[in-house]
Short mmCIF file of C-alpha atoms and ligand atoms in Angstrom, two decimals:
data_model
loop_
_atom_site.label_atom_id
_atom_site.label_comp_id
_atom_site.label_asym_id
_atom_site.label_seq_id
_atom_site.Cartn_x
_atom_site.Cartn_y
_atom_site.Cartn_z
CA UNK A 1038 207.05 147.39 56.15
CA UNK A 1039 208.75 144.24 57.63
CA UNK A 1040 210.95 146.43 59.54
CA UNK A 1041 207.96 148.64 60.88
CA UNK A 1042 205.85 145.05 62.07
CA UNK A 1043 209.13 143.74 63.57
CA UNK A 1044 209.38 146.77 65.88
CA UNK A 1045 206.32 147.09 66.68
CA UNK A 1046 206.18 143.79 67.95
CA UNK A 1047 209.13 144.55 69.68
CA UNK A 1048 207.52 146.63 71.16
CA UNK A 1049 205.06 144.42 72.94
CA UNK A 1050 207.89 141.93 74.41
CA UNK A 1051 207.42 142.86 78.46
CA UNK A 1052 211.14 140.99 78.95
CA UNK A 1053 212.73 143.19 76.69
CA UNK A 1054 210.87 145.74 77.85
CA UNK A 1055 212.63 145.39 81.61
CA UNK A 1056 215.81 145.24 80.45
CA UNK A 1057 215.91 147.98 78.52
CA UNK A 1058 213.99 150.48 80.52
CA UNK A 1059 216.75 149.74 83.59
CA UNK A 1060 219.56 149.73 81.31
CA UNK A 1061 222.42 152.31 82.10
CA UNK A 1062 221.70 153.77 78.35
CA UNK A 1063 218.23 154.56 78.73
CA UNK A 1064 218.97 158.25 78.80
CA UNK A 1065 221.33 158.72 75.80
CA UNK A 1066 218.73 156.24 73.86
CA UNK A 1067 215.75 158.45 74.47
CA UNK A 1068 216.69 162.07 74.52
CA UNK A 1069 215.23 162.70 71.50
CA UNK A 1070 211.91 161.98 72.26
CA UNK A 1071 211.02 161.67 75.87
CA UNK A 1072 211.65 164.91 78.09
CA UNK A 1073 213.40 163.09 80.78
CA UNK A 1074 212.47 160.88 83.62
CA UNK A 1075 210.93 162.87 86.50
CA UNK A 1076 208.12 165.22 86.61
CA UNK A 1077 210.51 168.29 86.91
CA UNK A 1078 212.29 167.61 83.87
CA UNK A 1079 208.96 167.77 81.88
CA UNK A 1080 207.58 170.99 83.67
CA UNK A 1081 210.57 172.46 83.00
CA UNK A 1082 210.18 171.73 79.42
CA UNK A 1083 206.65 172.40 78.98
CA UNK A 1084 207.74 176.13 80.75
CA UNK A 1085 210.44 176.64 77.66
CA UNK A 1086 208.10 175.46 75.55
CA UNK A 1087 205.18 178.23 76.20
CA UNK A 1088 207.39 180.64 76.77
CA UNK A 1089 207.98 180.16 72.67
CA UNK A 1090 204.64 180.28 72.00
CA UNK A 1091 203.99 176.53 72.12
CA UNK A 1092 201.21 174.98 73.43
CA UNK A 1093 201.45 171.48 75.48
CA UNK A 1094 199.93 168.15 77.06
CA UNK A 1095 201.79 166.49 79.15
CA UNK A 1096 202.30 162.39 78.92
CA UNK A 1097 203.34 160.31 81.98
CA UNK A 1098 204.56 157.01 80.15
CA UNK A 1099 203.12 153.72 81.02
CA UNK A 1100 201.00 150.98 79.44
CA UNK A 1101 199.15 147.95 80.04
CA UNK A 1102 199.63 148.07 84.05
CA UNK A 1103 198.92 144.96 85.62
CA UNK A 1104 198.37 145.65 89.05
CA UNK A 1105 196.21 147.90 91.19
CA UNK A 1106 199.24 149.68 92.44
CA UNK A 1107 200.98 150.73 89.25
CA UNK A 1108 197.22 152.04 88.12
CA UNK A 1109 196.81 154.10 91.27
CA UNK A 1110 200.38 155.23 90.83
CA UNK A 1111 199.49 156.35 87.36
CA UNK A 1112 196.70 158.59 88.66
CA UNK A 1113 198.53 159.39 91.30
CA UNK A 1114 201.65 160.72 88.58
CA UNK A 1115 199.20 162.87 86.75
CA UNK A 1116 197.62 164.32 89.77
CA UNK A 1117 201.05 165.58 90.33
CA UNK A 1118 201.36 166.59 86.82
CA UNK A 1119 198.06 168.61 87.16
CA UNK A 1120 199.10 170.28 90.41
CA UNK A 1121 202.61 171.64 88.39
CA UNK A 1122 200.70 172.71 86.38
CA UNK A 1123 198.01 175.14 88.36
CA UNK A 1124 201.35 175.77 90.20
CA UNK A 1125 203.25 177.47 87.17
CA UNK A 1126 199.42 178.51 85.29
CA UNK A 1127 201.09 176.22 82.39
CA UNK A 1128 199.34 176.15 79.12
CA UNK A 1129 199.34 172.34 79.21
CA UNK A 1130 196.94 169.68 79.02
CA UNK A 1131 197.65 165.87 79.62
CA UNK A 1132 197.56 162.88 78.13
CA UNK A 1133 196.14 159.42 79.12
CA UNK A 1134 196.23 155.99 77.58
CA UNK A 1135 193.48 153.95 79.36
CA UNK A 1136 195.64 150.76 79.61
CA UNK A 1137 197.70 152.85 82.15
CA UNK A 1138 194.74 153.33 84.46
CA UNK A 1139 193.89 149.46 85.06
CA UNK A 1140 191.48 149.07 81.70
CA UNK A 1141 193.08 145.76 81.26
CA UNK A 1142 192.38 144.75 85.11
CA UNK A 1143 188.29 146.22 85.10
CA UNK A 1144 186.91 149.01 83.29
CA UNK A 1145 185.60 150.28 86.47
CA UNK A 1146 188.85 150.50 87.98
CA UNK A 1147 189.82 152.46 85.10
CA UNK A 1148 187.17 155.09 85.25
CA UNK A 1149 187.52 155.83 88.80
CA UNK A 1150 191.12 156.63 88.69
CA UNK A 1151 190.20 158.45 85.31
CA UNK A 1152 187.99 160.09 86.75
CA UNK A 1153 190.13 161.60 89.82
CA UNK A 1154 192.46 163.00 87.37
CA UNK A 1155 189.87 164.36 84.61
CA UNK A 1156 188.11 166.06 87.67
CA UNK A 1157 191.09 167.41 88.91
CA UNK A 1158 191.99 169.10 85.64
CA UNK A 1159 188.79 170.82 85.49
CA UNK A 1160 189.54 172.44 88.78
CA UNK A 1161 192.78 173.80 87.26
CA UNK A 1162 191.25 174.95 84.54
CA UNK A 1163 193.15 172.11 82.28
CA UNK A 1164 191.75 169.00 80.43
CA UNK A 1165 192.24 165.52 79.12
CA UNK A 1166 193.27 163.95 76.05
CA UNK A 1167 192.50 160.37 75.77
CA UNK A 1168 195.33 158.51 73.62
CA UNK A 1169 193.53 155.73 71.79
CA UNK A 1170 195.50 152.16 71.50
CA UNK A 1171 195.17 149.43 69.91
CA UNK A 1172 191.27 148.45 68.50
CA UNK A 1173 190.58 146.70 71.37
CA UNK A 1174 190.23 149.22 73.57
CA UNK A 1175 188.69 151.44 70.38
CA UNK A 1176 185.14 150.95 72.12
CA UNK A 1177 185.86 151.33 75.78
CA UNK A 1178 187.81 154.20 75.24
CA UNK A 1179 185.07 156.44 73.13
CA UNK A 1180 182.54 154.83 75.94
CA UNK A 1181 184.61 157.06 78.55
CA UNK A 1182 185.27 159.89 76.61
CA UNK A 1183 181.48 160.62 75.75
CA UNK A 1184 180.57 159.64 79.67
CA UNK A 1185 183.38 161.80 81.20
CA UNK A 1186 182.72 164.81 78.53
CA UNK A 1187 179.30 164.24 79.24
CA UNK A 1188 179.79 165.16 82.93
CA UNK A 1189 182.75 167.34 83.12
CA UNK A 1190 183.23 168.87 79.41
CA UNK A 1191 187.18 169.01 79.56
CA UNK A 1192 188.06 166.10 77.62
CA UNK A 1193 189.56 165.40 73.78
CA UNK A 1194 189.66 162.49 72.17
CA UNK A 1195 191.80 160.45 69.34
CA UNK A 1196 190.49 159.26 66.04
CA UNK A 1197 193.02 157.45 64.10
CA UNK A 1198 192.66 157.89 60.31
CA UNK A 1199 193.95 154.07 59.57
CA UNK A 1200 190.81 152.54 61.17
CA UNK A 1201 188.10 151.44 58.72
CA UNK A 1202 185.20 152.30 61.33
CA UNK A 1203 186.76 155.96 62.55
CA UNK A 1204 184.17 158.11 59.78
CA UNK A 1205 181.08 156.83 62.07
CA UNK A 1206 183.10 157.36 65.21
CA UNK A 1207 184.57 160.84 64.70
CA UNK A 1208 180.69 161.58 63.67
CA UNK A 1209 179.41 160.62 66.97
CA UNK A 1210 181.72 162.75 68.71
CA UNK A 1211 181.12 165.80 66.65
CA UNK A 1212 177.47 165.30 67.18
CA UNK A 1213 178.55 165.65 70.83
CA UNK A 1214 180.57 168.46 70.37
CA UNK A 1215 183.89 166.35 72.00
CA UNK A 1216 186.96 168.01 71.00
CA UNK A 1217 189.01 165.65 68.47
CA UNK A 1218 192.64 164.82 68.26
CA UNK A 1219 192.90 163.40 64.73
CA UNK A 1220 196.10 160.86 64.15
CA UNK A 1221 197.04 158.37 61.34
CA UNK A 1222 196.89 155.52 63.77
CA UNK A 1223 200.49 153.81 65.75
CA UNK A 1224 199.55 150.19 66.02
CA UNK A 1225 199.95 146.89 64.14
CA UNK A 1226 196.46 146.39 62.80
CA UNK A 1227 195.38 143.69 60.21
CA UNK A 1228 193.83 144.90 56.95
CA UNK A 1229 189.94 144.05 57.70
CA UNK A 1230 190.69 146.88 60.36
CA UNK A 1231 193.23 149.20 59.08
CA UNK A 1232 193.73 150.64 55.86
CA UNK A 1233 197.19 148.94 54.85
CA UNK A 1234 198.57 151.60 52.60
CA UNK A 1235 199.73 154.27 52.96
CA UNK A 1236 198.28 156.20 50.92
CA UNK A 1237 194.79 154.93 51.67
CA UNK A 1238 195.59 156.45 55.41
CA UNK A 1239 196.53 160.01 54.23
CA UNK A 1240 193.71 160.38 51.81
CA UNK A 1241 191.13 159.31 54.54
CA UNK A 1242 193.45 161.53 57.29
CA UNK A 1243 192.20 164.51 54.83
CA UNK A 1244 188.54 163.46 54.30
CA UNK A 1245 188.40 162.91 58.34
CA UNK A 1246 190.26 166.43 58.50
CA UNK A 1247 187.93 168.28 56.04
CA UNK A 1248 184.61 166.77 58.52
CA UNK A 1249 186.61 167.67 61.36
CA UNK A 1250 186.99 171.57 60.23
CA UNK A 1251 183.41 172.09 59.17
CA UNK A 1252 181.38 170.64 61.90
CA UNK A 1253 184.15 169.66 65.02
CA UNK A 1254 185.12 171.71 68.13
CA UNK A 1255 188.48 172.85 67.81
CA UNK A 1256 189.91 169.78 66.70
CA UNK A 1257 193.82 169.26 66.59
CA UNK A 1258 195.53 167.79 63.63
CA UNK A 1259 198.48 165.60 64.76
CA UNK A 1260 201.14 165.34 62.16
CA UNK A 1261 204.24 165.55 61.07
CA UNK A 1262 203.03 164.47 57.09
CA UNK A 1263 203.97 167.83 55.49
CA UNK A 1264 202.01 167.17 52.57
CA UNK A 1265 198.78 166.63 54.83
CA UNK A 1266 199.66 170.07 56.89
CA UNK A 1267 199.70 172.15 53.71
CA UNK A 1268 196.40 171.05 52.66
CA UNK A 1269 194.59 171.13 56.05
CA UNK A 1270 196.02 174.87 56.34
CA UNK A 1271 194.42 175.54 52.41
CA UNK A 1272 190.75 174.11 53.29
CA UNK A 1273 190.63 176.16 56.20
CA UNK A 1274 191.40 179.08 54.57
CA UNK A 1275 189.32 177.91 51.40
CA UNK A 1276 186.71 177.85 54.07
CA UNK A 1277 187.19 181.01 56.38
CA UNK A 1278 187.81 179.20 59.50
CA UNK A 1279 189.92 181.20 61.56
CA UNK A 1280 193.42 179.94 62.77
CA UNK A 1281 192.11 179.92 66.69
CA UNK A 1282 189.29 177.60 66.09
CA UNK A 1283 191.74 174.54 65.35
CA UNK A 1284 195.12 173.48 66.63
CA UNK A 1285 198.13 170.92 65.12
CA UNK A 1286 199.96 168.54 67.54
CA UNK A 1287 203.39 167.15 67.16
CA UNK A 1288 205.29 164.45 69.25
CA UNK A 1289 208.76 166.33 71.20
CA UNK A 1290 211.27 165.89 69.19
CA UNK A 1291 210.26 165.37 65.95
CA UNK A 1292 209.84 168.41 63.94
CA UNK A 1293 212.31 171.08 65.28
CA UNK A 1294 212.01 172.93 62.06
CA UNK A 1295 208.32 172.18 61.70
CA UNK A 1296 207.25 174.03 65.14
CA UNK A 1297 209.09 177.31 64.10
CA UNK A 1298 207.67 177.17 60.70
CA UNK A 1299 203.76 177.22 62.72
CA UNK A 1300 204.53 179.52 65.05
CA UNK A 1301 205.86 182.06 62.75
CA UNK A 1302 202.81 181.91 60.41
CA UNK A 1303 200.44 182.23 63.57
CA UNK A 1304 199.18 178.91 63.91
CA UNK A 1305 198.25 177.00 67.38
CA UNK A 1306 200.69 174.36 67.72
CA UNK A 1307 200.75 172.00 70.65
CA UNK A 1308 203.80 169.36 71.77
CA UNK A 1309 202.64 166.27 73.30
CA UNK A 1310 205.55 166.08 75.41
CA UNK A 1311 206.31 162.30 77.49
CA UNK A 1312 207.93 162.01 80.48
CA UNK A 1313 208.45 159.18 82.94
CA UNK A 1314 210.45 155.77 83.27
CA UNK A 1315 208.08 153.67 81.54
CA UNK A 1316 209.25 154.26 77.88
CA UNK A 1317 210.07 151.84 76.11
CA UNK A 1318 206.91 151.01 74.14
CA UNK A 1319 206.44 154.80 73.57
CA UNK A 1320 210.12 154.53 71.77
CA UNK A 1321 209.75 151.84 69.66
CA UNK A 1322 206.79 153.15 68.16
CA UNK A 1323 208.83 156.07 67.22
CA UNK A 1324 211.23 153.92 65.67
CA UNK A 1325 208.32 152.01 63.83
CA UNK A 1326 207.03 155.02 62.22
CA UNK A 1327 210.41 155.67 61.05
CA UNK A 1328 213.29 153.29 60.52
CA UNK A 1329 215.97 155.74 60.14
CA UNK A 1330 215.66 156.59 62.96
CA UNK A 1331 217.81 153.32 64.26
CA UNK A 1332 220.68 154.56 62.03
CA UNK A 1333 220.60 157.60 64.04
CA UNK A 1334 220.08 155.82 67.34
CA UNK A 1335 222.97 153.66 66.35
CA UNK A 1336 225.26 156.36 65.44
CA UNK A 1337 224.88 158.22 69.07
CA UNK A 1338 225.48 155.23 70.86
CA UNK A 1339 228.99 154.88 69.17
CA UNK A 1340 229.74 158.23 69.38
CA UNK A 1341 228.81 157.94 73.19
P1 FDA B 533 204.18 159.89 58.79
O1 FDA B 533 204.50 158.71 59.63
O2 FDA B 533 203.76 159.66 57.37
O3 FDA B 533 205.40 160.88 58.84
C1 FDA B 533 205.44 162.09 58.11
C2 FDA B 533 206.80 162.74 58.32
O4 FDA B 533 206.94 163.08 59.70
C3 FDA B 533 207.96 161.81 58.06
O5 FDA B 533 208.34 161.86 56.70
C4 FDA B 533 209.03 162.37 58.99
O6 FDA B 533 209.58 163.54 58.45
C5 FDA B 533 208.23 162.79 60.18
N1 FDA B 533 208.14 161.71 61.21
C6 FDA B 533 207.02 161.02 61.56
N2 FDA B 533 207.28 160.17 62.57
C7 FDA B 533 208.59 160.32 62.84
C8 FDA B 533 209.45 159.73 63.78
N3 FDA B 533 209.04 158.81 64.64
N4 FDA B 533 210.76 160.13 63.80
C9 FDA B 533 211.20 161.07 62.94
N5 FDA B 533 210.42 161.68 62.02
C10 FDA B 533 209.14 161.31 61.97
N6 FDA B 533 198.74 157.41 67.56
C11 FDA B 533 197.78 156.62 68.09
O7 FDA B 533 197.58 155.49 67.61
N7 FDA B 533 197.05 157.06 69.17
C12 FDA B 533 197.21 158.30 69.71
O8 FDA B 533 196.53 158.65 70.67
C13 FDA B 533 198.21 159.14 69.13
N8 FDA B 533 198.44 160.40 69.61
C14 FDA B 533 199.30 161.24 68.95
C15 FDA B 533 199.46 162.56 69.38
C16 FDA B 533 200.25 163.43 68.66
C17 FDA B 533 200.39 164.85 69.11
C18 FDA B 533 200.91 162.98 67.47
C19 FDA B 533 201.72 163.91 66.61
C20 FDA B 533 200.80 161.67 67.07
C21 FDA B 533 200.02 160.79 67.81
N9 FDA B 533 199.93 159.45 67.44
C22 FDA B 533 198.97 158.66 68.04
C23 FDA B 533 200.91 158.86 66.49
C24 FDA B 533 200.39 158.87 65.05
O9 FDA B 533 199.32 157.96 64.93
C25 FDA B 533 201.49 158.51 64.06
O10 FDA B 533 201.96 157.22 64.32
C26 FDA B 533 202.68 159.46 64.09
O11 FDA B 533 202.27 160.78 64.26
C27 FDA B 533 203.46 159.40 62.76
O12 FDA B 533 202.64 159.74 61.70
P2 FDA B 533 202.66 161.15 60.92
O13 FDA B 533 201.25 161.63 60.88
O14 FDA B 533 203.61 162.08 61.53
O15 FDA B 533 203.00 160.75 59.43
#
């Protein structure tokens, strides 16, 4: 637990942040997990990736942008990412964190650029996830989602199961019929917030995922928990709801064995796959969620 909080703030250390993201080692550090730097590297993942039967959004790191450039870059990165992928007729969406698009400059910033890229998608035929963050961008976020969806109907977004308030906010969406992405929740959140155990956050994941297959739109599960998996898979069936009218999500990377399991028993799987220069606070969430991963980060570094 002390381990997870110290990397996480990690995480939030912009110095660090610099160094490491221009450090010679950046590539052998993140293989695992991030597809590579450039957009081609991704597409060319996200091809290999449907042609198995895999289903993916595309994520072009970055967070908390400062400037007006970087958040015009952003859009700018995604329009690119959209244009790949009416190009190849990928089965891809993408995902957005709102921090990326200027939210912490003005939240009208933010929508326009947000805006360009969710209309965009709906020309090629594609749509937007909307990544939540931390709780203080919790309201802002679902403010966009239901305004966007409102307008253009092509957009998902995230309800993390560690978040006291998330029951009342994954029922207004459903009552909107907005497409959920259901998560356990990546951030370092105090308890009057967050649920701090563990096992307080699975058995309101399932509850959330239970509401979510009864009255959502084609929701997607995102998790690795296998525990969680098995009995999402067992109230569906319990309940007769086809394996087309839901989808899981899993991070590249994570689950190797996991995604061939799905696809072999027929289920819609999709990879949220991240790309881009910009990953270091990505990573160390990753690491956060699971410490042993350092060993193994450790033990490729030696080997070199
Ligand atoms: P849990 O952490 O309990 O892990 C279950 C098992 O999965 C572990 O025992 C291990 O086998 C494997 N595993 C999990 N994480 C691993 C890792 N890093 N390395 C190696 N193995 C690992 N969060 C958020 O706050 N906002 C968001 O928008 C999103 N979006 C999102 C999209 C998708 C597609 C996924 C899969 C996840 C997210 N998340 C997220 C992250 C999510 O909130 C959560 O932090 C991670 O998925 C880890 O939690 P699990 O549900 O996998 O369970």
């Amino acid at each position: 637990m002390i381990l997870r909080h110290l990397l996480l703030w990690l995480s939030r250390r912009p110095g660090l942040r610099r160094w490491v993201e221009t450090s010679p080692m950046a590539r052998r550090l993140t293989s695992r997990f991030i597809a590579g730097q450039r957009l081609e590297e991704a597409v060319a993942v996200a091809l290999r990736l449907n042609r198995m039967g895999l289903l993916v959004t595309l994520d072009h790191l970055g967070e908390h942008v400062q400037s007006h450039e970087l958040a015009r870059a952003s859009r700018d990165a995604y329009l690119e990412a959209l244009a790949e992928i009416r190009r190849l007729r990928l089965d891809s969406t993408v995902s957005v964190k709102l921090s990326q698009f200027g939210m912490d400059i003005s939240e009208e910033l933010c929508w326009e650029h947000v805006e360009a890229v969710v209309a965009e998608a709906a020309r090629s035929g594609s749509s937007v996830e909307v990544d939540m963050e931390s709780f203080d961008y919790v309201d802002r976020t679902l403010r966009l989602v239901v305004a966007m969806h409102e307008k253009y109907g092509n957009l998902r977004g995230v309800i993390q199961a560690y978040l006291r308030r998330s029951e009342a906010d994954l029922e207004m969406l459903c009552e909107r019929g907005i497409p959920v992405r259901l998560c356990k929740g990546a951030y370092s959140e105090p308890p009057a917030r967050a649920f701090p155990r563990k096992s307080e956050v699975n058995r309101n994941f399932l509850r959330l995922a239970r509401i979510l297959l009864d009255r959502g739109v084609y929701p997607g599960f995102a998790t690795h928990d296998e525990r969680l998996l098995t009995e999402i898979r067992l109230y569906a069936r319990q309940q007769g709801i086809p394996s087309d009218r839901y989808e899981f999500q899993m991070l590249y990377g994570i689950r190797r064995d996991l995604e061939r399991r799905f696809l072999e028993d027929g289920y819609r799987l999709r990879l949220y796959v991240p790309y881009g220069d910009a990953w270091y606070p990505y990573f160390m969430r990753r690491l956060a969620e699971r410490p042993a991963n350092l060993l193994f980060l450790l033990k490729n570094l030696v080997r070199g």
